[in-house]
Amino acid sequence: MSMEYEEQLAGSLVDSFPKDFGYGVENMDMMQENMENSPSADNKPRILLMGLRRSGKSSIQKVVFHKMDDISGSSFVNFHIWDFPGQVDFFDPTFDYEMIFRGTGALIFVIDAQDDYVEALGRLHLTVSRAFRVNPEINFEVFIHKVDGLSDDHKIETQRDIHQRANDDLADASLEKLHLSFYLTSIYDHSIFEAFSKVVQKLIPQLPTLENLLNIFISNSGIEKAFLFDVVSKIYIATDSSPVDMQSYELCCDMIDVVIDVSCIYGLKDDGNGNAYDKESLAIIKLNNTTVLYLKEVTKFLALVCILREESFERKGLIDYNFHCFRKAIHEVFEVSSSTQRTSSGNGLSRLKSAALNGTPRSLV
């Protein structure tokens, strides 16, 4: 991977915006200045976390990104995350909401499923309708949050009701082209990580190429399922085309936690220097149901976690050789992407696919 690309990724930023917001209108000028001076002037996608007060926005950010400072080199998830306090009236005339939405890749609106969500649905409609008129390319995501306190039937009914009401409001406003995606989430299980993974994947232009590479890898290696994880946040940026089983995903997340936590204790040098996660990072966990979990480092930010049977793992040499080819292809994908951004070439995507896919199948056994 090119040094320039690594330096670009190392600048990852997760912001809680704005930090020092009070309750008075006098703070609007300060907030406006903070946004205008924000690093968002670069090309990193911006994700907005919005919703009413006490909906769980700040807790989501803390749970998903709490390990950002534990590992040097930060994260592959190289986005600006802006957490808007629920009491902010960003449609105030003195507040430039057009500037906010113009540079946004995804807008996540969090609704507390355990509370009366009538007011939240009204704010959701107001927010997404104005944002869509400013920037129709935004991905609109709705997190139906705190569902851990609901029964399974109540979860389904709540999601159906919110989905129906939100889309009816859009239809009444002649905004049928505005698409909302809905997710049931909780910070007490892995549903919040899976939902954030789906949001982030929509912002990764290389996603089709990464999925194709994973399909080629598992089909030639006897692997049942593979995830390409951002190690720090446990967001999977890509997986193969087979359906994602929640239990399998939770096992992979737990494996990453074990690897990083153990490495932070035993993987550093005596003087405390070094990285808890590096090119030597590898882990094998054998479960009592003949399932094997296999983790290997792909880049300083990414790990490949595979799920396979013990009989397939007996061909570990074949798997490792194919992984070497896969890892090389991943580096080529992002090297080409970085080069394309520097040269502003119009045919970057076709070059990226060619570099990744023309070399890999021939190398795989």
Coordinates of C-alpha atoms in Angstrom, one line a residue:
M1 CA 0.0 0.0 0.0
S2 CA 1.4 3.4 -0.9
M3 CA 2.7 5.7 1.9
E4 CA 0.5 8.5 0.7
Y5 CA -2.6 6.4 1.1
E6 CA -1.6 5.2 4.5
E7 CA -1.1 8.8 5.6
Q8 CA -4.4 9.8 4.2
L9 CA -6.1 7.0 6.2
A10 CA -4.3 8.0 9.3
G11 CA -6.1 11.2 9.4
S12 CA -9.4 9.6 10.4
L13 CA -11.6 11.8 12.5
V14 CA -14.7 11.1 14.6
D15 CA -16.3 14.3 15.9
S16 CA -19.0 14.9 18.4
F17 CA -20.4 18.1 16.9
P18 CA -20.5 20.7 18.4
K19 CA -18.7 20.0 21.6
D20 CA -19.6 23.2 23.5
F21 CA -23.2 23.8 22.5
G22 CA -25.4 25.5 25.1
Y23 CA -29.1 26.3 24.9
G24 CA -29.2 29.9 23.7
V25 CA -29.4 31.4 20.2
E26 CA -26.1 33.2 21.0
N27 CA -24.2 30.0 20.3
M28 CA -25.3 29.8 16.6
D29 CA -22.5 32.1 15.4
M30 CA -19.9 30.0 17.2
M31 CA -21.4 26.7 15.7
Q32 CA -21.4 28.2 12.2
E33 CA -17.7 29.2 12.6
N34 CA -16.8 25.7 13.8
M35 CA -18.4 24.1 10.8
E36 CA -16.8 26.5 8.3
N37 CA -13.4 25.8 9.9
S38 CA -14.0 22.1 10.1
P39 CA -11.6 19.6 8.3
S40 CA -14.6 18.6 6.1
A41 CA -13.0 20.7 3.4
D42 CA -11.2 17.6 2.4
N43 CA -12.8 14.7 0.5
K44 CA -13.7 12.5 3.4
P45 CA -17.4 11.6 3.5
R46 CA -19.4 13.1 6.3
I47 CA -21.9 11.1 8.4
L48 CA -24.5 13.0 10.4
L49 CA -26.0 11.5 13.6
M50 CA -29.3 13.2 14.2
G51 CA -32.4 12.6 16.4
L52 CA -34.2 13.9 19.4
R53 CA -32.6 14.3 22.8
R54 CA -32.0 11.1 24.7
S55 CA -32.6 9.0 21.6
G56 CA -29.1 7.3 22.0
K57 CA -27.0 9.1 19.4
S58 CA -24.0 9.8 21.7
S59 CA -24.1 6.3 23.1
I60 CA -24.0 4.8 19.6
Q61 CA -20.9 6.8 18.8
K62 CA -19.1 5.9 22.0
V63 CA -19.9 2.2 21.6
V64 CA -18.9 1.9 17.9
F65 CA -15.8 4.1 18.0
H66 CA -14.6 3.8 21.6
K67 CA -11.3 2.1 20.7
M68 CA -10.2 4.7 18.2
D69 CA -7.4 5.9 20.6
D70 CA -6.3 2.4 21.7
I71 CA -4.4 1.5 18.5
S72 CA -2.0 3.8 16.7
G73 CA -2.8 4.4 13.0
S74 CA -6.5 5.0 13.8
S75 CA -9.1 3.4 11.5
F76 CA -10.0 2.6 7.9
V77 CA -13.4 4.1 8.5
N78 CA -12.0 7.5 7.4
F79 CA -15.1 9.6 7.8
H80 CA -16.2 12.6 9.8
I81 CA -19.0 11.6 12.2
W82 CA -21.0 14.6 13.4
D83 CA -23.2 14.1 16.4
F84 CA -25.9 16.8 16.5
P85 CA -27.4 17.4 19.9
G86 CA -31.1 16.9 19.7
Q87 CA -32.0 20.4 20.9
V88 CA -30.1 22.1 18.0
D89 CA -32.5 24.0 15.7
F90 CA -30.3 23.8 12.7
F91 CA -33.1 25.3 10.5
D92 CA -32.7 28.6 12.4
P93 CA -32.3 31.4 9.8
T94 CA -28.8 32.1 11.0
F95 CA -27.7 28.5 10.5
D96 CA -26.5 27.4 7.1
Y97 CA -28.0 24.0 6.9
E98 CA -27.4 23.9 3.2
M99 CA -23.7 23.8 3.8
I100 CA -24.1 21.0 6.3
F101 CA -26.1 18.8 3.9
R102 CA -24.1 19.6 0.8
G103 CA -21.1 17.8 2.0
T104 CA -22.9 14.8 3.6
G105 CA -22.6 11.2 2.5
A106 CA -25.1 9.7 4.9
L107 CA -27.6 11.0 7.4
I108 CA -28.5 8.7 10.3
F109 CA -31.7 9.6 12.2
V110 CA -32.0 7.8 15.5
I111 CA -35.5 7.1 16.9
D112 CA -36.0 5.8 20.5
A113 CA -38.3 2.7 20.0
Q114 CA -39.2 2.7 23.7
D115 CA -40.6 6.2 23.7
D116 CA -43.5 7.9 21.9
Y117 CA -42.0 8.4 18.5
V118 CA -44.7 10.8 17.0
E119 CA -42.5 13.8 17.6
A120 CA -39.4 12.0 16.3
L121 CA -41.2 11.1 13.0
G122 CA -42.1 14.7 12.5
R123 CA -38.5 15.8 13.0
L124 CA -37.4 12.9 10.7
H125 CA -39.6 14.1 7.9
L126 CA -38.6 17.8 8.3
T127 CA -34.9 16.8 8.3
V128 CA -34.8 14.4 5.4
S129 CA -37.1 16.5 3.2
R130 CA -34.9 19.6 3.5
A131 CA -31.7 17.6 3.2
F132 CA -33.0 15.8 0.1
R133 CA -33.7 19.1 -1.6
V134 CA -30.2 20.3 -0.9
N135 CA -28.4 17.0 -1.7
P136 CA -30.4 14.2 -3.3
E137 CA -27.3 11.9 -3.2
I138 CA -27.4 11.6 0.6
N139 CA -28.1 8.1 2.0
F140 CA -30.9 8.3 4.5
E141 CA -30.7 5.8 7.3
V142 CA -33.1 5.3 10.2
F143 CA -31.9 3.6 13.3
I144 CA -34.9 2.3 15.4
H145 CA -32.9 2.2 18.6
K146 CA -33.1 0.7 22.1
V147 CA -35.0 -2.3 20.8
D148 CA -33.3 -4.5 23.5
G149 CA -36.2 -3.7 25.8
L150 CA -38.9 -4.9 23.3
S151 CA -40.2 -8.4 22.6
D152 CA -39.6 -9.9 19.2
D153 CA -43.2 -9.3 18.2
H154 CA -43.1 -5.7 19.5
K155 CA -39.9 -5.1 17.5
I156 CA -41.5 -6.2 14.3
E157 CA -44.6 -4.1 14.9
T158 CA -42.6 -1.0 15.8
Q159 CA -40.5 -1.3 12.7
R160 CA -43.6 -1.8 10.5
D161 CA -45.4 1.2 12.1
I162 CA -42.4 3.6 11.8
H163 CA -41.7 2.4 8.2
Q164 CA -45.3 2.9 7.2
R165 CA -45.7 6.4 8.8
A166 CA -42.4 7.7 7.6
N167 CA -43.1 6.7 4.0
D168 CA -46.7 7.9 4.1
D169 CA -45.4 11.3 5.1
L170 CA -42.9 11.3 2.2
A171 CA -45.7 10.3 -0.2
D172 CA -47.9 13.1 1.0
A173 CA -45.0 15.5 0.3
S174 CA -44.5 14.1 -3.2
L175 CA -41.0 12.8 -2.1
E176 CA -41.4 9.2 -3.4
K177 CA -37.8 9.3 -4.8
L178 CA -36.4 9.8 -1.3
H179 CA -35.5 6.3 0.0
L180 CA -35.2 5.5 3.7
S181 CA -33.4 2.4 5.0
F182 CA -34.5 1.1 8.4
Y183 CA -32.5 -0.9 11.0
L184 CA -33.3 -2.3 14.4
T185 CA -30.4 -1.4 16.7
S186 CA -29.2 -1.7 20.3
I187 CA -25.9 -0.9 22.0
Y188 CA -26.2 -4.1 24.1
D189 CA -25.7 -6.5 21.2
H190 CA -24.0 -6.4 17.8
S191 CA -26.9 -5.0 15.9
I192 CA -25.5 -1.5 16.1
F193 CA -22.3 -2.6 14.5
E194 CA -24.1 -4.4 11.7
A195 CA -26.2 -1.4 11.0
F196 CA -23.2 0.9 10.9
S197 CA -21.5 -1.5 8.6
K198 CA -24.4 -1.3 6.1
V199 CA -24.2 2.5 6.3
V200 CA -20.5 2.7 5.8
Q201 CA -20.5 0.2 2.9
K202 CA -22.7 2.5 0.8
L203 CA -19.9 5.1 1.1
I204 CA -17.1 2.9 -0.1
P205 CA -16.8 3.1 -3.9
Q206 CA -14.6 0.0 -4.0
L207 CA -17.3 -2.2 -2.4
P208 CA -18.2 -4.3 -5.6
T209 CA -14.6 -5.0 -6.2
L210 CA -14.0 -6.1 -2.5
E211 CA -17.0 -8.4 -2.6
N212 CA -15.9 -9.9 -5.8
L213 CA -12.4 -10.6 -4.4
L214 CA -14.0 -12.2 -1.3
N215 CA -16.2 -14.4 -3.4
I216 CA -13.1 -15.6 -5.4
F217 CA -11.1 -16.2 -2.2
I218 CA -13.7 -18.3 -0.4
S219 CA -14.7 -20.3 -3.4
N220 CA -11.1 -21.4 -3.9
S221 CA -10.3 -22.0 -0.2
G222 CA -13.2 -24.0 1.1
I223 CA -14.3 -21.2 3.4
E224 CA -18.0 -20.8 4.3
K225 CA -18.0 -17.1 5.2
A226 CA -15.5 -14.2 5.2
F227 CA -15.7 -10.6 6.5
L228 CA -13.3 -7.8 5.8
F229 CA -13.3 -5.9 9.1
D230 CA -12.1 -2.4 10.2
V231 CA -10.3 -3.6 13.2
V232 CA -10.8 -0.7 15.5
S233 CA -14.5 -0.1 15.0
K234 CA -15.5 -3.7 14.2
I235 CA -17.4 -2.4 11.2
Y236 CA -17.2 -4.9 8.3
I237 CA -16.6 -3.0 5.1
A238 CA -17.3 -5.9 2.9
T239 CA -18.3 -9.6 2.9
D240 CA -18.9 -12.3 0.4
S241 CA -22.3 -12.6 -1.4
S242 CA -23.7 -15.3 0.9
P243 CA -26.3 -14.0 3.5
V244 CA -24.9 -12.6 6.8
D245 CA -25.9 -14.7 9.8
M246 CA -26.1 -12.5 12.9
Q247 CA -24.6 -15.2 15.1
S248 CA -21.6 -15.7 12.8
Y249 CA -21.0 -11.9 12.7
E250 CA -21.1 -11.7 16.5
L251 CA -18.5 -14.5 16.8
C252 CA -16.2 -12.6 14.4
C253 CA -16.7 -9.4 16.4
D254 CA -15.9 -11.2 19.6
M255 CA -12.8 -12.7 18.1
I256 CA -11.5 -9.2 17.1
D257 CA -12.1 -8.0 20.7
V258 CA -10.1 -11.0 22.1
V259 CA -7.2 -10.5 19.6
I260 CA -6.9 -6.7 20.2
D261 CA -7.4 -6.9 24.0
V262 CA -4.8 -9.7 24.4
S263 CA -2.4 -8.0 22.0
C264 CA -2.7 -4.7 23.9
I265 CA -1.5 -6.6 27.0
Y266 CA 1.0 -9.1 25.6
G267 CA 1.8 -7.8 22.1
L268 CA 3.7 -4.7 22.9
K269 CA 7.4 -4.4 23.6
D270 CA 8.8 -4.1 27.1
D271 CA 9.2 -0.4 26.7
G272 CA 5.5 -0.1 25.7
N273 CA 6.3 0.7 22.1
G274 CA 5.0 -1.0 19.0
N275 CA 1.5 -1.7 17.7
A276 CA -1.1 -4.0 19.2
Y277 CA -2.2 -4.9 15.7
D278 CA 0.4 -5.3 12.9
K279 CA 1.4 -7.5 9.9
E280 CA 2.2 -10.4 12.3
S281 CA -1.3 -10.4 13.8
L282 CA -3.0 -13.8 13.4
A283 CA -5.4 -15.8 15.4
I284 CA -7.1 -19.3 15.2
I285 CA -10.0 -20.2 17.4
K286 CA -11.5 -23.7 17.2
L287 CA -15.1 -24.1 18.5
N288 CA -16.6 -27.2 19.9
N289 CA -18.9 -27.6 16.9
T290 CA -16.1 -28.3 14.4
T291 CA -16.1 -24.7 13.3
V292 CA -12.8 -22.7 13.0
L293 CA -12.4 -18.9 13.1
Y294 CA -9.3 -17.7 11.3
L295 CA -8.1 -14.1 11.5
K296 CA -5.3 -12.5 9.5
E297 CA -4.0 -9.0 9.0
V298 CA -4.7 -7.5 5.6
T299 CA -3.6 -3.9 6.2
K300 CA -2.7 -1.9 9.3
F301 CA -6.5 -1.1 9.5
L302 CA -8.2 -4.2 8.1
A303 CA -8.4 -7.9 9.1
L304 CA -9.9 -10.8 7.2
V305 CA -12.0 -13.1 9.5
C306 CA -13.0 -16.4 8.0
I307 CA -15.4 -19.1 9.2
L308 CA -14.8 -22.6 8.0
R309 CA -15.0 -26.3 9.0
E310 CA -12.1 -28.2 10.6
E311 CA -11.8 -30.5 7.6
S312 CA -11.3 -27.4 5.3
F313 CA -8.7 -25.9 7.7
E314 CA -6.6 -29.0 7.2
R315 CA -5.6 -27.4 3.9
K316 CA -4.2 -24.4 5.7
G317 CA -1.3 -24.1 3.2
L318 CA -3.7 -23.6 0.4
I319 CA -5.7 -21.1 2.4
D320 CA -2.6 -19.1 3.3
Y321 CA -1.4 -19.0 -0.3
N322 CA -4.8 -17.8 -1.5
F323 CA -4.9 -15.3 1.3
H324 CA -1.5 -13.9 0.1
C325 CA -3.0 -13.4 -3.3
F326 CA -6.1 -11.8 -1.8
R327 CA -4.0 -9.5 0.4
K328 CA -1.9 -8.4 -2.5
A329 CA -5.1 -7.6 -4.6
I330 CA -6.6 -5.6 -1.7
H331 CA -3.4 -3.4 -1.6
E332 CA -3.6 -2.9 -5.4
V333 CA -7.3 -1.9 -5.1
F334 CA -6.5 1.0 -2.8
E335 CA -3.2 1.9 -4.5
V336 CA -5.1 2.4 -7.7
S337 CA -7.9 4.2 -5.9
S338 CA -5.4 6.6 -4.3
S339 CA -3.6 7.1 -7.6
T340 CA -6.9 7.9 -9.3
Q341 CA -7.8 10.5 -6.7
R342 CA -4.5 12.2 -7.2
T343 CA -4.8 12.3 -11.0
S344 CA -8.5 13.0 -11.0
S345 CA -8.9 10.5 -13.8
G346 CA -12.4 9.9 -15.1
N347 CA -12.0 6.2 -15.7
G348 CA -10.7 5.3 -12.2
L349 CA -13.3 2.7 -11.4
S350 CA -12.6 0.6 -14.5
R351 CA -8.9 0.8 -13.8
L352 CA -9.4 -0.2 -10.2
K353 CA -11.5 -3.3 -11.2
S354 CA -8.9 -4.3 -13.8
A355 CA -6.0 -4.1 -11.4
A356 CA -7.8 -6.1 -8.8
L357 CA -9.7 -8.7 -10.8
N358 CA -7.3 -9.4 -13.7
G359 CA -4.5 -10.5 -11.4
T360 CA -6.2 -12.3 -8.6
P361 CA -8.1 -15.2 -10.3
R362 CA -4.9 -16.3 -12.1
S363 CA -3.0 -16.4 -8.8
L364 CA -5.6 -18.3 -6.8
V365 CA -5.2 -22.1 -6.6

